[in-house]
mmCIF file of C-alpha atoms in Angstrom:
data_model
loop_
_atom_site.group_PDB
_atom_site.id
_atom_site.type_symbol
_atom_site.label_atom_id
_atom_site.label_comp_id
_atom_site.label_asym_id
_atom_site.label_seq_id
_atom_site.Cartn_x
_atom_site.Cartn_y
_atom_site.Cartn_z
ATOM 1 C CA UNK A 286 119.877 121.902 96.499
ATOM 2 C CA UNK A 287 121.736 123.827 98.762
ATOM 3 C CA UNK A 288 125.495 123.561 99.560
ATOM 4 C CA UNK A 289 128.068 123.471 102.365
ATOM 5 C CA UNK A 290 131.107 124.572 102.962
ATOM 6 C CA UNK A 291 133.424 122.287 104.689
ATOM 7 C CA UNK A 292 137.473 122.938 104.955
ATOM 8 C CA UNK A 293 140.298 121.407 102.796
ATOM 9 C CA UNK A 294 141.312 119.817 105.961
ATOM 10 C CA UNK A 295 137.850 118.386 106.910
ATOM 11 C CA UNK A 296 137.549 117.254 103.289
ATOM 12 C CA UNK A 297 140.824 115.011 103.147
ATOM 13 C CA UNK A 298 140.029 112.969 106.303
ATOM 14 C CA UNK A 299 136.714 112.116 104.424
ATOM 15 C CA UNK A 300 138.755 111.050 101.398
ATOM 16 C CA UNK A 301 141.330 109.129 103.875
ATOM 17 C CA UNK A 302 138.990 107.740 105.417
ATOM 18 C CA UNK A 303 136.203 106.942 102.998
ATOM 19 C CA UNK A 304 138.354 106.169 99.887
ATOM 20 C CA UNK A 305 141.920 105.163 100.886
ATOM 21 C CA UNK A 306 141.168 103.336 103.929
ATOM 22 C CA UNK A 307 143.923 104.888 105.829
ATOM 23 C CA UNK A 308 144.547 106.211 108.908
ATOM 24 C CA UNK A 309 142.068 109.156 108.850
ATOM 25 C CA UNK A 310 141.723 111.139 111.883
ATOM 26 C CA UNK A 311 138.261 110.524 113.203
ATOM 27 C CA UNK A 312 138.730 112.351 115.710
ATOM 28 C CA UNK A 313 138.766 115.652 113.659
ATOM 29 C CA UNK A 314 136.227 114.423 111.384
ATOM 30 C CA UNK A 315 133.754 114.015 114.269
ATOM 31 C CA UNK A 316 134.915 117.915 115.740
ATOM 32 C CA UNK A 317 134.907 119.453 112.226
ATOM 33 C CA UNK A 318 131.133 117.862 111.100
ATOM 34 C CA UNK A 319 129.979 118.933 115.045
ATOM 35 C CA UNK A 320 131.764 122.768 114.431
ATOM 36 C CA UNK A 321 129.629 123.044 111.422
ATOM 37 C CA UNK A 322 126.236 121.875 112.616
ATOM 38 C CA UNK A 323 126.906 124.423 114.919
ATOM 39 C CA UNK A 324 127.831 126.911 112.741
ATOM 40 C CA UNK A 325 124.307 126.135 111.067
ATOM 41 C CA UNK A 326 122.022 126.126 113.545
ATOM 42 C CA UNK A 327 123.905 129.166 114.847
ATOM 43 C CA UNK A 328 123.249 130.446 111.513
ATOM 44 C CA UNK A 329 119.520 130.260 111.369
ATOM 45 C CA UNK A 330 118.505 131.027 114.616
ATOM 46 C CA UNK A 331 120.232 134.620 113.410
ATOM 47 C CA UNK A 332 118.392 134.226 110.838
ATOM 48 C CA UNK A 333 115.118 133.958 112.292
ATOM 49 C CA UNK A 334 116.008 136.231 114.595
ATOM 50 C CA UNK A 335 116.545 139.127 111.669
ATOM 51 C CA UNK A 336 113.142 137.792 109.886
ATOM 52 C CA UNK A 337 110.922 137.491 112.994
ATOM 53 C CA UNK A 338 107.484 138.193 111.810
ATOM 54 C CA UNK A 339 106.296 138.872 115.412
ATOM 55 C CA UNK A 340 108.433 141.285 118.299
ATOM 56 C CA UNK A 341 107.926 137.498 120.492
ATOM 57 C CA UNK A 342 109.324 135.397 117.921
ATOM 58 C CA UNK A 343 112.283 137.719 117.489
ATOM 59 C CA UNK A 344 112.643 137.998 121.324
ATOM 60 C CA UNK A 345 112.384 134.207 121.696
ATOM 61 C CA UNK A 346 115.288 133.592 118.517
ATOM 62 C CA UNK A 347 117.498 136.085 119.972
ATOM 63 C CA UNK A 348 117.533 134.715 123.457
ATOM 64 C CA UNK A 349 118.163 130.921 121.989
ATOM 65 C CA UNK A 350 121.137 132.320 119.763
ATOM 66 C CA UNK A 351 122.359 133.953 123.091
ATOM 67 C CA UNK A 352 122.216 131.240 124.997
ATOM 68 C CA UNK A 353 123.886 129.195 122.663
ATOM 69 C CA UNK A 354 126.146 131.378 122.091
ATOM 70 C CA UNK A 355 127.125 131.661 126.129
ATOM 71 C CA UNK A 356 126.658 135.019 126.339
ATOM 72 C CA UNK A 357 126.049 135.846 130.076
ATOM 73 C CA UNK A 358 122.978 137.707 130.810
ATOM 74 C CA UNK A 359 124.615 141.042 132.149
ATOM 75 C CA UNK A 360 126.368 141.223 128.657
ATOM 76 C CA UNK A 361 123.433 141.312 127.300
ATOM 77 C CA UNK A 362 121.759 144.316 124.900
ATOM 78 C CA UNK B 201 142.849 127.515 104.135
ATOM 79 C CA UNK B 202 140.358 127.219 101.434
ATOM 80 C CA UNK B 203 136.983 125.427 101.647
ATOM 81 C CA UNK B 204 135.364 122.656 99.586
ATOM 82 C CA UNK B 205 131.524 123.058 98.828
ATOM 83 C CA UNK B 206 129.722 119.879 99.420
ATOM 84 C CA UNK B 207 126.287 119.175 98.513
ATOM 85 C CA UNK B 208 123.579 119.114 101.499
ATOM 86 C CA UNK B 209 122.511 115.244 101.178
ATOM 87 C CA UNK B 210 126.325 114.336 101.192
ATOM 88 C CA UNK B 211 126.936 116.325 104.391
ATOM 89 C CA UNK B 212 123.401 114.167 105.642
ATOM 90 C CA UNK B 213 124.681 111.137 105.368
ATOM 91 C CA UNK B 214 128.221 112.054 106.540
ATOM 92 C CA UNK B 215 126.344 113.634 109.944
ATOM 93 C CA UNK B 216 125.020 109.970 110.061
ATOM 94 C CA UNK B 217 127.917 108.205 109.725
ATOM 95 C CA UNK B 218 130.642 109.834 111.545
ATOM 96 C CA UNK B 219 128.156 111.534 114.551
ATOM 97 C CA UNK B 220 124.746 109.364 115.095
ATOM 98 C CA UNK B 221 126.079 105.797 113.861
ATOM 99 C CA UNK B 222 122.768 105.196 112.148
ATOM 100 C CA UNK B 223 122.044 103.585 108.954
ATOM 101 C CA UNK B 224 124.352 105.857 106.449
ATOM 102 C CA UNK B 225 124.564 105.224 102.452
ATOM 103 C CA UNK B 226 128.231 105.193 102.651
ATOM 104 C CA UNK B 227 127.768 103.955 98.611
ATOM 105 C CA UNK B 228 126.494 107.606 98.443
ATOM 106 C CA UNK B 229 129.028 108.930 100.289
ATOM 107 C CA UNK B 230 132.048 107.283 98.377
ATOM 108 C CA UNK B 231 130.572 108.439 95.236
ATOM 109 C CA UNK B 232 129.956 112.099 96.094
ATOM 110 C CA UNK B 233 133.496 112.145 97.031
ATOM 111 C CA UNK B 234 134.644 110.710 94.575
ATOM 112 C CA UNK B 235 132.805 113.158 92.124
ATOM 113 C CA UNK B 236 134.169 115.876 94.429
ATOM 114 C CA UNK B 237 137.495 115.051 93.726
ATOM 115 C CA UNK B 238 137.370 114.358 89.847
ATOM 116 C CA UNK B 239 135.229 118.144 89.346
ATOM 117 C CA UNK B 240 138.545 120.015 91.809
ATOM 118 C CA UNK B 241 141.072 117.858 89.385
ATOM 119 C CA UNK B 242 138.814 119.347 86.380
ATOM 120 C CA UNK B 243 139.393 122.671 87.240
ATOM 121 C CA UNK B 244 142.698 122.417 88.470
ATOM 122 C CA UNK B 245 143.350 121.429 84.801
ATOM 123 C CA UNK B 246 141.489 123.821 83.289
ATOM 124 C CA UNK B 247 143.083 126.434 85.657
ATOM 125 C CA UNK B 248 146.571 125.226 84.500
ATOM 126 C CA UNK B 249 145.463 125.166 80.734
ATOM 127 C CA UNK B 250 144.122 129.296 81.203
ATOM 128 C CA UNK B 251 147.191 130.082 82.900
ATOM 129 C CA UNK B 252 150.147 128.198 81.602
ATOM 130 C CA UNK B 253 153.244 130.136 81.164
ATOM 131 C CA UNK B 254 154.398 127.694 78.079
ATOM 132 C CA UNK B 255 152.499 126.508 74.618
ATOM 133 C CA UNK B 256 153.972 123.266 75.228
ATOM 134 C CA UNK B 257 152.339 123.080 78.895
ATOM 135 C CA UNK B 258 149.312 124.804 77.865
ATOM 136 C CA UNK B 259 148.668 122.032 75.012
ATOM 137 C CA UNK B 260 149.848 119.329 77.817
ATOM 138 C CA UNK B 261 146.876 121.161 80.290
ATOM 139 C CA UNK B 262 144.870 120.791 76.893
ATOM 140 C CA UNK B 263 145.421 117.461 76.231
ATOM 141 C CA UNK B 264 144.768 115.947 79.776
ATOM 142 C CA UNK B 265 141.611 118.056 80.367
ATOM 143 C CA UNK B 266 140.207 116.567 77.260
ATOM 144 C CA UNK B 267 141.232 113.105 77.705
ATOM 145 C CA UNK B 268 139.262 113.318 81.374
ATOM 146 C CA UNK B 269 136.022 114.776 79.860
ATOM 147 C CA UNK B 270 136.452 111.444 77.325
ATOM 148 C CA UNK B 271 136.274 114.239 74.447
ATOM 149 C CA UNK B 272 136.795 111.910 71.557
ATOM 150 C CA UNK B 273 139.795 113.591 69.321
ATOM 151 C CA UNK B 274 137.885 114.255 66.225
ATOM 152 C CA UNK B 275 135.555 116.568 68.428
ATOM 153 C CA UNK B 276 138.474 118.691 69.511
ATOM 154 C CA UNK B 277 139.569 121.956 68.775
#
């Protein structure tokens, strides 16, 4: 099974909030978890991108990872 | 700021909890972390054993390490 990386930071509101009942800051737990799904998807869309079988699968994977990524069109290669 | 490896299904269920508010197993959640926390106090020791500066702090490292893993004395080295 595959693993992921999460911060120290991220990791002690969990424990705050999961184990010691205090006053964890959801707030950042919600941004952290959302920065990483990102960070994930943003992952494998490269991902597919670089192991495209076919030139329209690569061309549809690197537009999605652009767009995600906000690149404007002009900037684009 | 270092990171803290988590296992897939724990990040799962803490997607569910924190970002959908659907059905989580927060049982699996408070155990994962819990095991989280007891494997980083493991190595901490063991890092404190390999590198103490002292005998006497290196036997103390020693001592607690063992204790944790419930190493039953007459095993011990």
């Amino acid at each position: 099974m595959k693993n992921v990386q999460i911060t120290y930071e991220l990791f002690l509101e969990l424990i705050k909030y999961h184990l010691l009942e205090s006053d964890a800051d959801t707030e950042k737990i919600k941004k952290e978890l959302t920065n990483k799904i990102d960070a994930l998807v943003m992952r494998e869309l490269y991902s597919k991108y670089k192991t495209a079988p076919t030139e329209e699968e690569k061309e549809k994977a690197r537009k999605e990872y652009l767009d995600r990524r906000g690149v404007p069109d002009s900037f684009r290669w």
